[in-house]
Every structure is written in structure tokens, then in C-alpha cells.
PDB file of C-alpha atoms in Angstrom:
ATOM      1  CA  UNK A  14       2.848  35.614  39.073  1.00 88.00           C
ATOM      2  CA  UNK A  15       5.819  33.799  40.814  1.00 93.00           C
ATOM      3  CA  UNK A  16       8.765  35.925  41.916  1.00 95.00           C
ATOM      4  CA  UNK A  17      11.180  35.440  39.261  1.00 95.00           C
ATOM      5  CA  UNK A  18       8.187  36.512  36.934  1.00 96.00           C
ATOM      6  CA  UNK A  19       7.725  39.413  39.076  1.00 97.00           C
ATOM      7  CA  UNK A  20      11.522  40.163  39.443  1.00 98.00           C
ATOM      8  CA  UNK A  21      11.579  40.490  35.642  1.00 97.00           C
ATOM      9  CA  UNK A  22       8.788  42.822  35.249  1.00 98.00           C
ATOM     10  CA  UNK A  23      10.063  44.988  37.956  1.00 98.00           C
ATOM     11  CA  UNK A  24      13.318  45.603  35.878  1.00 98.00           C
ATOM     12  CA  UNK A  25      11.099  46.078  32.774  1.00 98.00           C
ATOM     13  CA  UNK A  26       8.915  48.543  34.616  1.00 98.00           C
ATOM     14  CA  UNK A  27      11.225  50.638  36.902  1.00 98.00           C
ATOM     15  CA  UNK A  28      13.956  51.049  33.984  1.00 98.00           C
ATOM     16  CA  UNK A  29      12.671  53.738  32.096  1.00 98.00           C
ATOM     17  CA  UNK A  30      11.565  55.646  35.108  1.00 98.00           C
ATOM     18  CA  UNK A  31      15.407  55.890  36.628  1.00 97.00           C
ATOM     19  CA  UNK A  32      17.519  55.594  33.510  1.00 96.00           C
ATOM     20  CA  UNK A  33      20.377  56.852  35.591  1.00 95.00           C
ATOM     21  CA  UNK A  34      21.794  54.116  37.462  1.00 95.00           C
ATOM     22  CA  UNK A  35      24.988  55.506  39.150  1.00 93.00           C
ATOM     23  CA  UNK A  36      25.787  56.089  43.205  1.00 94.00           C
ATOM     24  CA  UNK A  37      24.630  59.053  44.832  1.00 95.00           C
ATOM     25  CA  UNK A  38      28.236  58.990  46.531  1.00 97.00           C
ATOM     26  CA  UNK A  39      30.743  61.395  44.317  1.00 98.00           C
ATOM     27  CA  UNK A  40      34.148  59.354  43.623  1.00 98.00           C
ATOM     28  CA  UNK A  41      36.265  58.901  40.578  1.00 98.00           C
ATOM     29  CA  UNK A  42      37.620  55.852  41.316  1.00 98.00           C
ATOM     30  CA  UNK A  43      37.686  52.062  42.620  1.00 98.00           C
ATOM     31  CA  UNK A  44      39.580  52.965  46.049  1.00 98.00           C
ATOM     32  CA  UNK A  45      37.389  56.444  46.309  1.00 98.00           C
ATOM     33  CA  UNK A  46      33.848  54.374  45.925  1.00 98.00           C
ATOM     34  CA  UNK A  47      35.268  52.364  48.823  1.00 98.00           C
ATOM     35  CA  UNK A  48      36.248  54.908  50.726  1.00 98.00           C
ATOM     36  CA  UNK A  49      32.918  56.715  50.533  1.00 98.00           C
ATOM     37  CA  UNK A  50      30.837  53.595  50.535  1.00 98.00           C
ATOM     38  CA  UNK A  51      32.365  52.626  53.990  1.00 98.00           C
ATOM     39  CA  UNK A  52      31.875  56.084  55.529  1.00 98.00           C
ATOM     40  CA  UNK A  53      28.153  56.370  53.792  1.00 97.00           C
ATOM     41  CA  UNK A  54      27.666  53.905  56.917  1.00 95.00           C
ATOM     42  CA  UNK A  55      25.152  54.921  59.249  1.00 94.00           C
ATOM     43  CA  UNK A  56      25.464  58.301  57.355  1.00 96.00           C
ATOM     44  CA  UNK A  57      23.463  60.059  54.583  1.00 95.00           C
ATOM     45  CA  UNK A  58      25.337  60.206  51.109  1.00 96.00           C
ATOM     46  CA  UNK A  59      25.096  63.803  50.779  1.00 97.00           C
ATOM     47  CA  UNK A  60      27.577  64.264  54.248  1.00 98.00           C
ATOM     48  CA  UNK A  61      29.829  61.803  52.657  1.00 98.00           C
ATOM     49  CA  UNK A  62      30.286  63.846  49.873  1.00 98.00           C
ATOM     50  CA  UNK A  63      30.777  66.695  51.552  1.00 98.00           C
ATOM     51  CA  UNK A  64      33.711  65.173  53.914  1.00 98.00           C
ATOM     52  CA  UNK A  65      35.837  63.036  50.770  1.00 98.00           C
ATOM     53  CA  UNK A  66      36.858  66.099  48.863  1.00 98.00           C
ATOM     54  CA  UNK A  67      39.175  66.643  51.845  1.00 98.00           C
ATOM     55  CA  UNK A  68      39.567  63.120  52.535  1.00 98.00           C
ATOM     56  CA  UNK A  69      41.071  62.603  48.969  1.00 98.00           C
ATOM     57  CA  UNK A  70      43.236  66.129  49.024  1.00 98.00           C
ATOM     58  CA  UNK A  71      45.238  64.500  51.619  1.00 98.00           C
ATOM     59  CA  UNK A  72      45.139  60.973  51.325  1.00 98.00           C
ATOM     60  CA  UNK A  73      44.356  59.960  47.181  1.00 98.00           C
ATOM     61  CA  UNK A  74      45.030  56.487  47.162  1.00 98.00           C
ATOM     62  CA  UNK A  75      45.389  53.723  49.237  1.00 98.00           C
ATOM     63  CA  UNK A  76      49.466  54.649  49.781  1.00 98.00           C
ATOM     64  CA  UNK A  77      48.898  57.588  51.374  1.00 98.00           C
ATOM     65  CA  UNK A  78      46.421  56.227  53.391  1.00 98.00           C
ATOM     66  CA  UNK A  79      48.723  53.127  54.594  1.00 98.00           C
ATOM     67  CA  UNK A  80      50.542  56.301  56.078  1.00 98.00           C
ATOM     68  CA  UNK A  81      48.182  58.108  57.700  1.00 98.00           C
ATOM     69  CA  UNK A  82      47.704  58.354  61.495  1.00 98.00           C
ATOM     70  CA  UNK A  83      44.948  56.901  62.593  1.00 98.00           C
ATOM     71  CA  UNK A  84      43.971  60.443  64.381  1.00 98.00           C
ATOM     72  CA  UNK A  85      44.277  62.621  61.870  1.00 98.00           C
ATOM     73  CA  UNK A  86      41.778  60.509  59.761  1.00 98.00           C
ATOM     74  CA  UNK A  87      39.165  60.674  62.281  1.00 98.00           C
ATOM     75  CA  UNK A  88      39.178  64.477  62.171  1.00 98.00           C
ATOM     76  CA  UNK A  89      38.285  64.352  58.634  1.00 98.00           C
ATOM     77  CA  UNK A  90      35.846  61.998  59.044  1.00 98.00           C
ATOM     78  CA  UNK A  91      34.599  62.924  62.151  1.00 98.00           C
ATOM     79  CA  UNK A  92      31.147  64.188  61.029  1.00 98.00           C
ATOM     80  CA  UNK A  93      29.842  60.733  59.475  1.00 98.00           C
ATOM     81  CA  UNK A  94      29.371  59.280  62.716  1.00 97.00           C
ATOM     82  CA  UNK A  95      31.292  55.952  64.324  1.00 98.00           C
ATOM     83  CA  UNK A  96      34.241  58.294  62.812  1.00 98.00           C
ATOM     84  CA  UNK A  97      36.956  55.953  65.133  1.00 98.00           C
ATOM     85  CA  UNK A  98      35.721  52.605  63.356  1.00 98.00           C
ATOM     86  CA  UNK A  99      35.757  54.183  59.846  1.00 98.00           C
ATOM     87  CA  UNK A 100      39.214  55.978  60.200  1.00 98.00           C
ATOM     88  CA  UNK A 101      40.738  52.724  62.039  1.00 98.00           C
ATOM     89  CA  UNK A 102      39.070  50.286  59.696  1.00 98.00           C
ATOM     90  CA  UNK A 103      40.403  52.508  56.526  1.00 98.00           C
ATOM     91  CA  UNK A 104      43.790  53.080  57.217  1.00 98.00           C
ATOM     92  CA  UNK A 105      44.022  49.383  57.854  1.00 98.00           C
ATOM     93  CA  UNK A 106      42.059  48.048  54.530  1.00 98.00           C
ATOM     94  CA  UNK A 107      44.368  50.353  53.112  1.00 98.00           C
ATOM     95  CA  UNK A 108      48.069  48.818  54.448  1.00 98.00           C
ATOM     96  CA  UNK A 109      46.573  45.385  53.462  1.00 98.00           C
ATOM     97  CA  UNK A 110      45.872  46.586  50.213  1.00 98.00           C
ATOM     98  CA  UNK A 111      49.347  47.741  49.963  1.00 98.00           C
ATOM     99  CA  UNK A 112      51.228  44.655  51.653  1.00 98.00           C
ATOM    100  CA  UNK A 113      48.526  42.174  49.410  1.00 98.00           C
ATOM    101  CA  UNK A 114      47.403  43.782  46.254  1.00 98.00           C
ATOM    102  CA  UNK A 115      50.163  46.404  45.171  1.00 98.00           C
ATOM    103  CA  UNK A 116      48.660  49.377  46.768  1.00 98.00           C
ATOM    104  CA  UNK A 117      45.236  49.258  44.643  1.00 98.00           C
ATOM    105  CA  UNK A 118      41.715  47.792  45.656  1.00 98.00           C
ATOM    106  CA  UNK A 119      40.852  44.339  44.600  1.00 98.00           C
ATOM    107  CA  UNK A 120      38.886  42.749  42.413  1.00 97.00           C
ATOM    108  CA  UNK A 121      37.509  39.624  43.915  1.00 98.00           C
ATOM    109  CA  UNK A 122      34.687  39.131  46.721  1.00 98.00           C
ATOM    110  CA  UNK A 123      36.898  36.790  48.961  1.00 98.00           C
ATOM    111  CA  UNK A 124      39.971  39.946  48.758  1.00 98.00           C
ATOM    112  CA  UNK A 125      36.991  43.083  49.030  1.00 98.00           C
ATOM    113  CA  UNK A 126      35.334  41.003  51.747  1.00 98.00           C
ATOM    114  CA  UNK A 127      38.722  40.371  53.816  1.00 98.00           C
ATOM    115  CA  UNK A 128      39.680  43.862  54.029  1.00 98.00           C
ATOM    116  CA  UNK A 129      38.823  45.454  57.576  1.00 98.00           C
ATOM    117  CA  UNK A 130      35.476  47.128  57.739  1.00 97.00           C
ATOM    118  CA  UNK A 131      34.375  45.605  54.148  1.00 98.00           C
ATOM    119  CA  UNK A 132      31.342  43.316  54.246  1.00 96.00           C
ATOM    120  CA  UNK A 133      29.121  41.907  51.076  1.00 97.00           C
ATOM    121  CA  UNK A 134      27.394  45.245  50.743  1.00 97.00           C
ATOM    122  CA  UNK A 135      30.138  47.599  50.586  1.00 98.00           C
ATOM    123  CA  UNK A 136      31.899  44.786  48.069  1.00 98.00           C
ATOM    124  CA  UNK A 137      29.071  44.328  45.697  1.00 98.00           C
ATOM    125  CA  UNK A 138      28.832  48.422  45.426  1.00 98.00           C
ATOM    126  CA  UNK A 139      32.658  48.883  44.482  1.00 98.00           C
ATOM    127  CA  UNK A 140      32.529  45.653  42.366  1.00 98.00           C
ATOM    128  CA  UNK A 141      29.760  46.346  40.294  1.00 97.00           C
ATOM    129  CA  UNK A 142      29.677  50.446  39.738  1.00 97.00           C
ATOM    130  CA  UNK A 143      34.118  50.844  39.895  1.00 98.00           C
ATOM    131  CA  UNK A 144      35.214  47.540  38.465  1.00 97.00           C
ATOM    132  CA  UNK A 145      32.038  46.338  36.334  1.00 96.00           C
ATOM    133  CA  UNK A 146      31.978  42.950  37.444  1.00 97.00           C
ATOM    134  CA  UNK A 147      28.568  41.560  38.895  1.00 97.00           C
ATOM    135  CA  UNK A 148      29.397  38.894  41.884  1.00 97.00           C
ATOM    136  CA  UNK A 149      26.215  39.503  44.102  1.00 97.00           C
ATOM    137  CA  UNK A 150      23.244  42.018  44.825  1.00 98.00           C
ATOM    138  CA  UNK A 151      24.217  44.922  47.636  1.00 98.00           C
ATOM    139  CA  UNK A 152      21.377  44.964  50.249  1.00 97.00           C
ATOM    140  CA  UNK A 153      21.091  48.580  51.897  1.00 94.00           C
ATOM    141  CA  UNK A 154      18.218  49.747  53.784  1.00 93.00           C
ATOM    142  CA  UNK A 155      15.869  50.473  50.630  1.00 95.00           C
ATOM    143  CA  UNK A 156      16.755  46.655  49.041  1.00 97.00           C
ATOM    144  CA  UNK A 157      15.930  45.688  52.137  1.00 96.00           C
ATOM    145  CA  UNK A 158      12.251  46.785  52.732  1.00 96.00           C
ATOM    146  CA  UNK A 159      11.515  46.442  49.097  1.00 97.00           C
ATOM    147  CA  UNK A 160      12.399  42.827  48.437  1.00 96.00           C
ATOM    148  CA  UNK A 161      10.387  41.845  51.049  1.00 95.00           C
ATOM    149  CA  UNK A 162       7.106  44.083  50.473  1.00 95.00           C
ATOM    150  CA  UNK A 163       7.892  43.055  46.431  1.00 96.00           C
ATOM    151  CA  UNK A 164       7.404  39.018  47.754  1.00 94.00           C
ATOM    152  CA  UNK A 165      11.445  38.431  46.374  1.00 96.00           C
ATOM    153  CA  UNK A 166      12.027  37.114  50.106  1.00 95.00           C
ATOM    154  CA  UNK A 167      10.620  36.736  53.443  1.00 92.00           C
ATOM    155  CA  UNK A 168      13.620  37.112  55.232  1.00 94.00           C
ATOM    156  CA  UNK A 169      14.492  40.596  57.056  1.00 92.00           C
ATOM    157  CA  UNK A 170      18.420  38.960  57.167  1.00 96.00           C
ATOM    158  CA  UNK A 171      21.015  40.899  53.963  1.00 96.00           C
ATOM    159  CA  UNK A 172      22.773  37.728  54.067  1.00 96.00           C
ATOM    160  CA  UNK A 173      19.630  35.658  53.084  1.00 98.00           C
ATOM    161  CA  UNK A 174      17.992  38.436  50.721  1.00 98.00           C
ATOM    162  CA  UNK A 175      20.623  38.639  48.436  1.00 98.00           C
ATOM    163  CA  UNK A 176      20.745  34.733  48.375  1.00 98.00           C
ATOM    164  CA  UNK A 177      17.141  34.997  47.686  1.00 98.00           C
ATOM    165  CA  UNK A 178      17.231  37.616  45.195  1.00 98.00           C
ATOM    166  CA  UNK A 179      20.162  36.838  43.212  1.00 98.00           C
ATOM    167  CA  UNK A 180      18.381  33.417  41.297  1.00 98.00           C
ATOM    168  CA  UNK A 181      15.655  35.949  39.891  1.00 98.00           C
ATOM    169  CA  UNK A 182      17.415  38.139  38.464  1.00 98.00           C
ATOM    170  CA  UNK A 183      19.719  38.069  35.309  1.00 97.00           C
ATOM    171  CA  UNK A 184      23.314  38.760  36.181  1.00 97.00           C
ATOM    172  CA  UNK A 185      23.896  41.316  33.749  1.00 96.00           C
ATOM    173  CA  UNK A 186      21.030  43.052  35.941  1.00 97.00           C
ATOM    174  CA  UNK A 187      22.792  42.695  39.927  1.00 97.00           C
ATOM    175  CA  UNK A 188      23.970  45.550  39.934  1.00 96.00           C
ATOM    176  CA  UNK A 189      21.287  47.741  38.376  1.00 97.00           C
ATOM    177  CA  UNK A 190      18.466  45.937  40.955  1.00 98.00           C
ATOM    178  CA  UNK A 191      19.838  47.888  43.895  1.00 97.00           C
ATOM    179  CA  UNK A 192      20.160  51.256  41.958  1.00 97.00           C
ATOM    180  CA  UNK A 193      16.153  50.660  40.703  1.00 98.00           C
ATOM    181  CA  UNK A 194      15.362  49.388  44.451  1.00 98.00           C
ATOM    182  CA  UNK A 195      17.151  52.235  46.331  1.00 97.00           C
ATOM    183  CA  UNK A 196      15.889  55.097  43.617  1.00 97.00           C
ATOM    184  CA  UNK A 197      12.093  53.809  43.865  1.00 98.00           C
ATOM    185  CA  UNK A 198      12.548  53.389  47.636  1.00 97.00           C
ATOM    186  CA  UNK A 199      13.714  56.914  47.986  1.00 95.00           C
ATOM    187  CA  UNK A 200      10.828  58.200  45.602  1.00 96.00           C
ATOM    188  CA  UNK A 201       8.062  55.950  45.718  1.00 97.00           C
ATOM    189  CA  UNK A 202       8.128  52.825  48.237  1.00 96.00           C
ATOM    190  CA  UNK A 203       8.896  54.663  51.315  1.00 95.00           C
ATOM    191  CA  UNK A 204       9.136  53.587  54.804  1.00 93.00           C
ATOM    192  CA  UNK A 205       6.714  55.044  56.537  1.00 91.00           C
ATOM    193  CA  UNK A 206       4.032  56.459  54.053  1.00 91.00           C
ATOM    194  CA  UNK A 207       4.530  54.017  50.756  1.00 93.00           C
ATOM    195  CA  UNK A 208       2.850  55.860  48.011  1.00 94.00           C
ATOM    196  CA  UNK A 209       1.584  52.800  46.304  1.00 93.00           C
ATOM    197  CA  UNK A 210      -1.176  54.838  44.271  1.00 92.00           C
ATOM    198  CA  UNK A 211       1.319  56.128  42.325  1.00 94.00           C
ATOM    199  CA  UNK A 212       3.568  53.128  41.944  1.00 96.00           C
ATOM    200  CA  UNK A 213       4.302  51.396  38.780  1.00 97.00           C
ATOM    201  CA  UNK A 214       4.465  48.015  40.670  1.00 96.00           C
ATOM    202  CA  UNK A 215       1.041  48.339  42.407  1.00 93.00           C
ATOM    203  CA  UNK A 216      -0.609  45.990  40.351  1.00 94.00           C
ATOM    204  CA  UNK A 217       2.010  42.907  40.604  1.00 95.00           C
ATOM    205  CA  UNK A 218       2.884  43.823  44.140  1.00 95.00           C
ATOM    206  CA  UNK A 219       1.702  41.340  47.004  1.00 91.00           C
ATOM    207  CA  UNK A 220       1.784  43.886  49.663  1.00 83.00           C
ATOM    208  CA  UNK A 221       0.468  46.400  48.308  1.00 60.00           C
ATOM    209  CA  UNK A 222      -0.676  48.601  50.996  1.00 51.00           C
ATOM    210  CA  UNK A 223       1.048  46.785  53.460  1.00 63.00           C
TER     211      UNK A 223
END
């Protein structure tokens, strides 16, 4: 089976076992899934979404962000880790979305991308789930390790993975391949102890028991 064979029946397989294909970060809208998707950085989801209900109270959209001090942002935030990044990066995606894009995220790779503390990842996630538009596969730590154990690329580089991994896959399917990848990675393909005797890709995977 070559890998765009195999990337098909992965999608076909792993489906119906995760039928809900939505972020584990809580948000309600575009900038909110980019706010929470920059502080899940280096930070579990479940802290996130314990620090944005505050986050939001006082600063709901990217205007009252643009106003913030920079301070007072990084004691909301402090608990996610590399909280002076995040708040400085934030406050300034969010006065270049108000001098550039009328005080709203977005909706092109090239703008997501150029906003401070935005990369590919963080762009395909707010893209795909808050805007429904499919321009590339996010690669988090899950896609990661599963695209290579799957065979879908022999790189360890996001950059290069999501090159690799975006020709076998339908588009329509971008966004859903790292919800299936990070769900089965979470349940099933695990980092340290893979359970690949229950896994409904053991038969068509190449390293299976790594």
C-alpha cells in the first residue's frame, strides 16, 4: 500500500471512531480560537481553558486588546507558561489586526501568518475550525509522531510534514486529519507505550511496534 492509499484508509478507518472533530480549546469565535491556540503553546488545553474565561471578560475582541497593557495581560496569562511572549505577542497581533484588517482576525495564510506570534500551525487551526477554509494541515505534537510512524513522511521537520502530508489527503479532509491524528494520538498511538494491539491502523501501519 503506498501512502496516499494508506492516507485514505486512515480517514476511512479513524472516522467513525472520533465522529467529533472540534478543538479541545473552548472559544466562540475566530479571534478567541487564536487567542487560545497561541497560549495552548507549550501548555495543556485544559489550563488554557481555564485562564480565557477571564482573558475574554476583559479583553473580547481584538479592540480591547490593541488597548491593553502589556502587564496586565501577562497576569492573566501568567499560568500557561512563556506568559511575557504570549501577552507581548497578543496585544501586538491584535493592534495589527486593528491598524490592517478593521479590528477582526484575517482570513488568509500570508495575513494569519504575519501577525506576531502566529506561525502555520496556529493559522491552519483558526482557518480551518473558525473560518472553514482548508489552506494547509496543522502539525502539533500528535501529527507529528503519527505521520511519521503512519509512513506519510520521514521528516521530523512541521514545515516538511505538512508539505508531505497535504498531496495525500483530499482537501475537504485538512482539517479533519489533525483532529483524527491528535484524538488517536491521545487515545491510541501514544508516545511512549503505543497501544498498537488495539489500533485500527495496525494492519496497514509500517511501524507497527516501532
Amino acid at each position: 500500500m503506498d501512502a496516499a492509499a494508506r492516507a485514505r484508509e486512515i480517514v476511512k478507518r479513524l472516522r467513525p471512531l472520533y465522529p467529533v472533530l472540534t478543538p479541545a480549546l473552548d472559544y466562540h469565535s475566530a479571534y478567541e480560537l487564536l487567542v487560545a491556540t497561541v497560549l495552548a503553546a507549550q501548555c495543556t488545553d485544559a489550563r488554557v481553558n481555564t485562564v480565557t474565561p477571564e482573558f475574554f471578560r476583559r479583553w473580547p475582541d481584538p479592540a480591547a486588546l490593541a488597548h491593553a497593557a502589556v502587564g496586565d495581560v501577562e497576569d492573566v496569562v501568567h499560568s500557561t507558561g512563556f506568559f511575557r511572549q504570549k501577552a507581548k505577542n497578543l496585544v501586538a497581533a491584535a493592534r495589527r489586526m486593528v491598524s490592517l484588517h478593521g479590528g477582526t482576525v484575517p482570513d488568509t495564510m500570508e495575513a494569519l501568518t504575519a501577525l506576531p506570534g502566529v506561525a502555520r500551525k496556529t493559522a491552519n487551526i483558526v482557518l480551518s475550525n473558525a473560518l472553514g477554509k482548508n489552506e494547509g494541515i496543522a502539525v502539533d505534537t500528535h501529527v507529528r509522531r503519527l505521520s511519521f510512524r503512519l509512513g506519510l513522511t520521514s521528516s521530523d521537520n512541521p514545515i516538511i510534514i505538512e508539505k508531505d502530508m497535504m498531496p495525500l489527503f483530499a482537501r475537504k479532509d485538512w482539517g479533519a486529519i489533525n483532529h483524527l491524528l491528535v484524538l488517536h494520538g491521545r487515545a491510541v498511538c501514544k508516545a511512549r507505550s503505543p497501544r498498537c494491539d488495539a489500533c485500527a491502523l495496525g494492519d496497514i501501519c509500517p511501524r507497527r511496534g516501532l
